[in-house]
Amino acid sequence: MPDNSNIDVAIRIQEKFEFYFLSLTFIILGLSIQTSKFGVHAISDGLELLGWVSLFVSGMAGLSRMRWAPFLYKVKEAIIRRECDRDDAKCRELNGQKRVIRGEEEISIGDFIADASQAVKEVEDQLSKLETKNNLKDLLHVYGFTLGLLFLMGSRGYEPAVRIVGCLFK
């Protein structure tokens, strides 16, 4: 069995990053809500609200992603288990075994291999759909966070920028 210590380290780092990033999203949202000041400029007020919405959507996408992560691992494990059963049956077929017992019945090993292959395909299709949704949530988390920060920067920087431009053109 090959040493997977590098993979284990990579997984731990990725998990820590995801927790940190999710926490950071909600921390920035909370701090921006707590320190906001409205009523000076309509543009900065609008940008502030857009920042809040972007950060909230980003955080919720991240939470949903984290919630579904264990299920993805369970589905991947189901694929591996079915592939092992299929491959084991193929080895037995090569060794001359003609029939296997599945549950209460005895069936041909060829039928068992076909059923196992079909089961792998079905679970892989399920995993593909889940991974597509998970990837969309990841994009929403990252880009929602980025947009939220940009909106907040615009909101908090609007008034100073207007003053600077006003001073330059007096």
PDB file of C-alpha atoms in Angstrom:
ATOM      1  CA  MET A   1       0.000   0.000   0.000  1.00  0.00           C
ATOM      2  CA  PRO A   2       1.519   3.371  -0.987  1.00  0.00           C
ATOM      3  CA  ASP A   3       2.164   6.047   1.619  1.00  0.00           C
ATOM      4  CA  ASN A   4      -0.593   8.652   1.446  1.00  0.00           C
ATOM      5  CA  SER A   5       0.866  11.080   3.974  1.00  0.00           C
ATOM      6  CA  ASN A   6       1.051  13.898   1.394  1.00  0.00           C
ATOM      7  CA  ILE A   7      -2.600  13.360   0.477  1.00  0.00           C
ATOM      8  CA  ASP A   8      -3.564  13.354   4.159  1.00  0.00           C
ATOM      9  CA  VAL A   9      -1.693  16.621   4.711  1.00  0.00           C
ATOM     10  CA  ALA A  10      -3.334  18.168   1.651  1.00  0.00           C
ATOM     11  CA  ILE A  11      -6.784  17.133   2.885  1.00  0.00           C
ATOM     12  CA  ARG A  12      -6.156  18.585   6.353  1.00  0.00           C
ATOM     13  CA  ILE A  13      -4.927  21.880   4.877  1.00  0.00           C
ATOM     14  CA  GLN A  14      -7.941  22.066   2.560  1.00  0.00           C
ATOM     15  CA  GLU A  15     -10.341  21.417   5.454  1.00  0.00           C
ATOM     16  CA  LYS A  16      -8.710  24.127   7.570  1.00  0.00           C
ATOM     17  CA  PHE A  17      -8.835  26.587   4.681  1.00  0.00           C
ATOM     18  CA  GLU A  18     -12.527  25.928   4.056  1.00  0.00           C
ATOM     19  CA  PHE A  19     -13.403  26.463   7.723  1.00  0.00           C
ATOM     20  CA  TYR A  20     -11.290  29.628   7.828  1.00  0.00           C
ATOM     21  CA  PHE A  21     -12.802  31.025   4.629  1.00  0.00           C
ATOM     22  CA  LEU A  22     -16.344  30.320   5.779  1.00  0.00           C
ATOM     23  CA  SER A  23     -15.668  31.909   9.166  1.00  0.00           C
ATOM     24  CA  LEU A  24     -14.028  34.916   7.540  1.00  0.00           C
ATOM     25  CA  THR A  25     -17.081  35.472   5.353  1.00  0.00           C
ATOM     26  CA  PHE A  26     -19.435  35.677   8.324  1.00  0.00           C
ATOM     27  CA  ILE A  27     -16.972  37.688  10.436  1.00  0.00           C
ATOM     28  CA  ILE A  28     -16.658  40.351   7.749  1.00  0.00           C
ATOM     29  CA  LEU A  29     -20.450  40.380   7.283  1.00  0.00           C
ATOM     30  CA  GLY A  30     -20.998  40.821  11.020  1.00  0.00           C
ATOM     31  CA  LEU A  31     -18.374  43.528  11.369  1.00  0.00           C
ATOM     32  CA  SER A  32     -19.657  45.437   8.364  1.00  0.00           C
ATOM     33  CA  ILE A  33     -23.199  45.368   9.743  1.00  0.00           C
ATOM     34  CA  GLN A  34     -21.997  46.438  13.176  1.00  0.00           C
ATOM     35  CA  THR A  35     -19.874  49.346  11.912  1.00  0.00           C
ATOM     36  CA  SER A  36     -22.148  50.623   9.139  1.00  0.00           C
ATOM     37  CA  LYS A  37     -23.330  54.241   8.908  1.00  0.00           C
ATOM     38  CA  PHE A  38     -26.202  55.098   6.614  1.00  0.00           C
ATOM     39  CA  GLY A  39     -27.606  58.371   5.363  1.00  0.00           C
ATOM     40  CA  VAL A  40     -24.530  60.198   4.098  1.00  0.00           C
ATOM     41  CA  HIS A  41     -24.672  59.136   0.426  1.00  0.00           C
ATOM     42  CA  ALA A  42     -27.277  56.993  -1.317  1.00  0.00           C
ATOM     43  CA  ILE A  43     -24.585  55.362  -3.465  1.00  0.00           C
ATOM     44  CA  SER A  44     -22.503  54.272  -0.472  1.00  0.00           C
ATOM     45  CA  ASP A  45     -25.676  53.037   1.264  1.00  0.00           C
ATOM     46  CA  GLY A  46     -26.571  50.934  -1.776  1.00  0.00           C
ATOM     47  CA  LEU A  47     -23.073  49.527  -2.071  1.00  0.00           C
ATOM     48  CA  GLU A  48     -23.102  48.658   1.633  1.00  0.00           C
ATOM     49  CA  LEU A  49     -26.353  46.728   1.263  1.00  0.00           C
ATOM     50  CA  LEU A  50     -25.080  44.958  -1.854  1.00  0.00           C
ATOM     51  CA  GLY A  51     -21.974  43.974   0.094  1.00  0.00           C
ATOM     52  CA  TRP A  52     -24.098  42.515   2.878  1.00  0.00           C
ATOM     53  CA  VAL A  53     -26.237  40.540   0.444  1.00  0.00           C
ATOM     54  CA  SER A  54     -23.169  39.243  -1.410  1.00  0.00           C
ATOM     55  CA  LEU A  55     -21.454  38.159   1.793  1.00  0.00           C
ATOM     56  CA  PHE A  56     -24.632  36.540   3.112  1.00  0.00           C
ATOM     57  CA  VAL A  57     -25.204  34.574  -0.109  1.00  0.00           C
ATOM     58  CA  SER A  58     -21.524  33.612  -0.132  1.00  0.00           C
ATOM     59  CA  GLY A  59     -21.678  32.389   3.453  1.00  0.00           C
ATOM     60  CA  MET A  60     -24.859  30.408   2.909  1.00  0.00           C
ATOM     61  CA  ALA A  61     -23.358  28.758  -0.195  1.00  0.00           C
ATOM     62  CA  GLY A  62     -20.302  27.835   1.863  1.00  0.00           C
ATOM     63  CA  LEU A  63     -22.447  26.419   4.664  1.00  0.00           C
ATOM     64  CA  SER A  64     -24.463  24.358   2.201  1.00  0.00           C
ATOM     65  CA  ARG A  65     -21.273  23.044   0.656  1.00  0.00           C
ATOM     66  CA  MET A  66     -19.913  22.034   4.054  1.00  0.00           C
ATOM     67  CA  ARG A  67     -23.230  20.388   4.936  1.00  0.00           C
ATOM     68  CA  TRP A  68     -23.157  18.205   1.804  1.00  0.00           C
ATOM     69  CA  ALA A  69     -19.449  17.287   1.957  1.00  0.00           C
ATOM     70  CA  PRO A  70     -19.953  14.173   4.153  1.00  0.00           C
ATOM     71  CA  PHE A  71     -22.647  12.917   1.791  1.00  0.00           C
ATOM     72  CA  LEU A  72     -20.249  13.239  -1.159  1.00  0.00           C
ATOM     73  CA  TYR A  73     -17.697  11.129   0.695  1.00  0.00           C
ATOM     74  CA  LYS A  74     -20.360   8.508   1.430  1.00  0.00           C
ATOM     75  CA  VAL A  75     -21.308   8.333  -2.245  1.00  0.00           C
ATOM     76  CA  LYS A  76     -17.636   8.015  -3.243  1.00  0.00           C
ATOM     77  CA  GLU A  77     -17.257   5.192  -0.708  1.00  0.00           C
ATOM     78  CA  ALA A  78     -20.295   3.445  -2.211  1.00  0.00           C
ATOM     79  CA  ILE A  79     -18.665   3.614  -5.650  1.00  0.00           C
ATOM     80  CA  ILE A  80     -15.418   2.146  -4.322  1.00  0.00           C
ATOM     81  CA  ARG A  81     -17.279  -0.657  -2.529  1.00  0.00           C
ATOM     82  CA  ARG A  82     -19.278  -1.551  -5.655  1.00  0.00           C
ATOM     83  CA  GLU A  83     -16.155  -1.463  -7.822  1.00  0.00           C
ATOM     84  CA  CYS A  84     -14.381  -3.807  -5.392  1.00  0.00           C
ATOM     85  CA  ASP A  85     -17.327  -6.224  -5.487  1.00  0.00           C
ATOM     86  CA  ARG A  86     -17.342  -6.124  -9.293  1.00  0.00           C
ATOM     87  CA  ASP A  87     -13.566  -6.568  -9.577  1.00  0.00           C
ATOM     88  CA  ASP A  88     -13.628  -9.418  -7.054  1.00  0.00           C
ATOM     89  CA  ALA A  89     -16.325 -11.123  -9.111  1.00  0.00           C
ATOM     90  CA  LYS A  90     -14.262 -10.680 -12.278  1.00  0.00           C
ATOM     91  CA  CYS A  91     -11.294 -12.384 -10.582  1.00  0.00           C
ATOM     92  CA  ARG A  92     -13.521 -15.249  -9.487  1.00  0.00           C
ATOM     93  CA  GLU A  93     -14.878 -15.578 -13.014  1.00  0.00           C
ATOM     94  CA  LEU A  94     -11.319 -15.790 -14.351  1.00  0.00           C
ATOM     95  CA  ASN A  95     -10.645 -18.560 -11.817  1.00  0.00           C
ATOM     96  CA  GLY A  96     -13.536 -20.556 -13.214  1.00  0.00           C
ATOM     97  CA  GLN A  97     -16.353 -19.725 -10.801  1.00  0.00           C
ATOM     98  CA  LYS A  98     -19.702 -19.741 -12.621  1.00  0.00           C
ATOM     99  CA  ARG A  99     -22.213 -18.684  -9.956  1.00  0.00           C
ATOM    100  CA  VAL A 100     -22.377 -16.426  -6.905  1.00  0.00           C
ATOM    101  CA  ILE A 101     -24.843 -16.050  -4.088  1.00  0.00           C
ATOM    102  CA  ARG A 102     -26.520 -12.663  -3.862  1.00  0.00           C
ATOM    103  CA  GLY A 103     -28.780 -12.353  -0.902  1.00  0.00           C
ATOM    104  CA  GLU A 104     -30.971 -15.439  -0.901  1.00  0.00           C
ATOM    105  CA  GLU A 105     -30.492 -16.440  -4.544  1.00  0.00           C
ATOM    106  CA  GLU A 106     -27.750 -17.932  -6.655  1.00  0.00           C
ATOM    107  CA  ILE A 107     -27.082 -16.141  -9.954  1.00  0.00           C
ATOM    108  CA  SER A 108     -24.530 -16.410 -12.722  1.00  0.00           C
ATOM    109  CA  ILE A 109     -21.351 -14.521 -12.118  1.00  0.00           C
ATOM    110  CA  GLY A 110     -21.752 -12.719 -15.460  1.00  0.00           C
ATOM    111  CA  ASP A 111     -25.136 -11.342 -14.323  1.00  0.00           C
ATOM    112  CA  PHE A 112     -23.602 -10.311 -11.019  1.00  0.00           C
ATOM    113  CA  ILE A 113     -20.783  -8.453 -12.808  1.00  0.00           C
ATOM    114  CA  ALA A 114     -23.268  -6.735 -15.133  1.00  0.00           C
ATOM    115  CA  ASP A 115     -25.462  -5.693 -12.180  1.00  0.00           C
ATOM    116  CA  ALA A 116     -22.430  -4.429 -10.235  1.00  0.00           C
ATOM    117  CA  SER A 117     -21.201  -2.468 -13.261  1.00  0.00           C
ATOM    118  CA  GLN A 118     -24.652  -0.915 -13.680  1.00  0.00           C
ATOM    119  CA  ALA A 119     -24.732  -0.030  -9.967  1.00  0.00           C
ATOM    120  CA  VAL A 120     -21.332   1.670 -10.266  1.00  0.00           C
ATOM    121  CA  LYS A 121     -22.569   3.668 -13.262  1.00  0.00           C
ATOM    122  CA  GLU A 122     -25.728   4.777 -11.434  1.00  0.00           C
ATOM    123  CA  VAL A 123     -23.839   5.907  -8.337  1.00  0.00           C
ATOM    124  CA  GLU A 124     -21.220   7.677 -10.485  1.00  0.00           C
ATOM    125  CA  ASP A 125     -24.036   9.568 -12.231  1.00  0.00           C
ATOM    126  CA  GLN A 126     -25.433  10.557  -8.833  1.00  0.00           C
ATOM    127  CA  LEU A 127     -21.971  11.685  -7.704  1.00  0.00           C
ATOM    128  CA  SER A 128     -21.473  13.706 -10.881  1.00  0.00           C
ATOM    129  CA  LYS A 129     -24.691  15.657 -10.252  1.00  0.00           C
ATOM    130  CA  LEU A 130     -23.741  16.283  -6.626  1.00  0.00           C
ATOM    131  CA  GLU A 131     -20.234  17.406  -7.574  1.00  0.00           C
ATOM    132  CA  THR A 132     -21.654  19.826 -10.171  1.00  0.00           C
ATOM    133  CA  LYS A 133     -23.882  21.405  -7.509  1.00  0.00           C
ATOM    134  CA  ASN A 134     -20.980  21.463  -5.064  1.00  0.00           C
ATOM    135  CA  ASN A 135     -18.736  23.194  -7.590  1.00  0.00           C
ATOM    136  CA  LEU A 136     -21.419  25.830  -8.253  1.00  0.00           C
ATOM    137  CA  LYS A 137     -21.699  26.467  -4.507  1.00  0.00           C
ATOM    138  CA  ASP A 138     -17.926  26.836  -4.329  1.00  0.00           C
ATOM    139  CA  LEU A 139     -17.953  29.415  -7.135  1.00  0.00           C
ATOM    140  CA  LEU A 140     -20.809  31.257  -5.467  1.00  0.00           C
ATOM    141  CA  HIS A 141     -18.932  31.268  -2.170  1.00  0.00           C
ATOM    142  CA  VAL A 142     -15.684  32.582  -3.668  1.00  0.00           C
ATOM    143  CA  TYR A 143     -17.170  35.145  -6.050  1.00  0.00           C
ATOM    144  CA  GLY A 144     -19.862  36.240  -3.587  1.00  0.00           C
ATOM    145  CA  PHE A 145     -17.141  36.875  -1.032  1.00  0.00           C
ATOM    146  CA  THR A 146     -15.056  38.815  -3.550  1.00  0.00           C
ATOM    147  CA  LEU A 147     -18.009  40.910  -4.702  1.00  0.00           C
ATOM    148  CA  GLY A 148     -19.049  41.534  -1.112  1.00  0.00           C
ATOM    149  CA  LEU A 149     -15.597  42.865  -0.273  1.00  0.00           C
ATOM    150  CA  LEU A 150     -15.550  45.041  -3.381  1.00  0.00           C
ATOM    151  CA  PHE A 151     -18.994  46.472  -2.585  1.00  0.00           C
ATOM    152  CA  LEU A 152     -17.952  47.180   1.006  1.00  0.00           C
ATOM    153  CA  MET A 153     -14.747  48.832  -0.180  1.00  0.00           C
ATOM    154  CA  GLY A 154     -16.780  50.965  -2.560  1.00  0.00           C
ATOM    155  CA  SER A 155     -19.242  51.848   0.166  1.00  0.00           C
ATOM    156  CA  ARG A 156     -16.618  52.748   2.757  1.00  0.00           C
ATOM    157  CA  GLY A 157     -14.378  54.463   0.214  1.00  0.00           C
ATOM    158  CA  TYR A 158     -17.044  56.450  -1.619  1.00  0.00           C
ATOM    159  CA  GLU A 159     -17.169  59.440   0.737  1.00  0.00           C
ATOM    160  CA  PRO A 160     -13.374  59.853   1.007  1.00  0.00           C
ATOM    161  CA  ALA A 161     -13.071  59.520  -2.777  1.00  0.00           C
ATOM    162  CA  VAL A 162     -15.706  62.230  -3.327  1.00  0.00           C
ATOM    163  CA  ARG A 163     -13.849  64.546  -0.914  1.00  0.00           C
ATOM    164  CA  ILE A 164     -10.500  63.926  -2.622  1.00  0.00           C
ATOM    165  CA  VAL A 165     -11.940  64.543  -6.080  1.00  0.00           C
ATOM    166  CA  GLY A 166     -13.674  67.677  -4.760  1.00  0.00           C
ATOM    167  CA  CYS A 167     -10.393  68.993  -3.360  1.00  0.00           C
ATOM    168  CA  LEU A 168      -8.540  68.308  -6.607  1.00  0.00           C
ATOM    169  CA  PHE A 169     -11.014  70.228  -8.763  1.00  0.00           C
ATOM    170  CA  LYS A 170     -11.540  73.330  -6.565  1.00  0.00           C
TER     171      LYS A 170
END
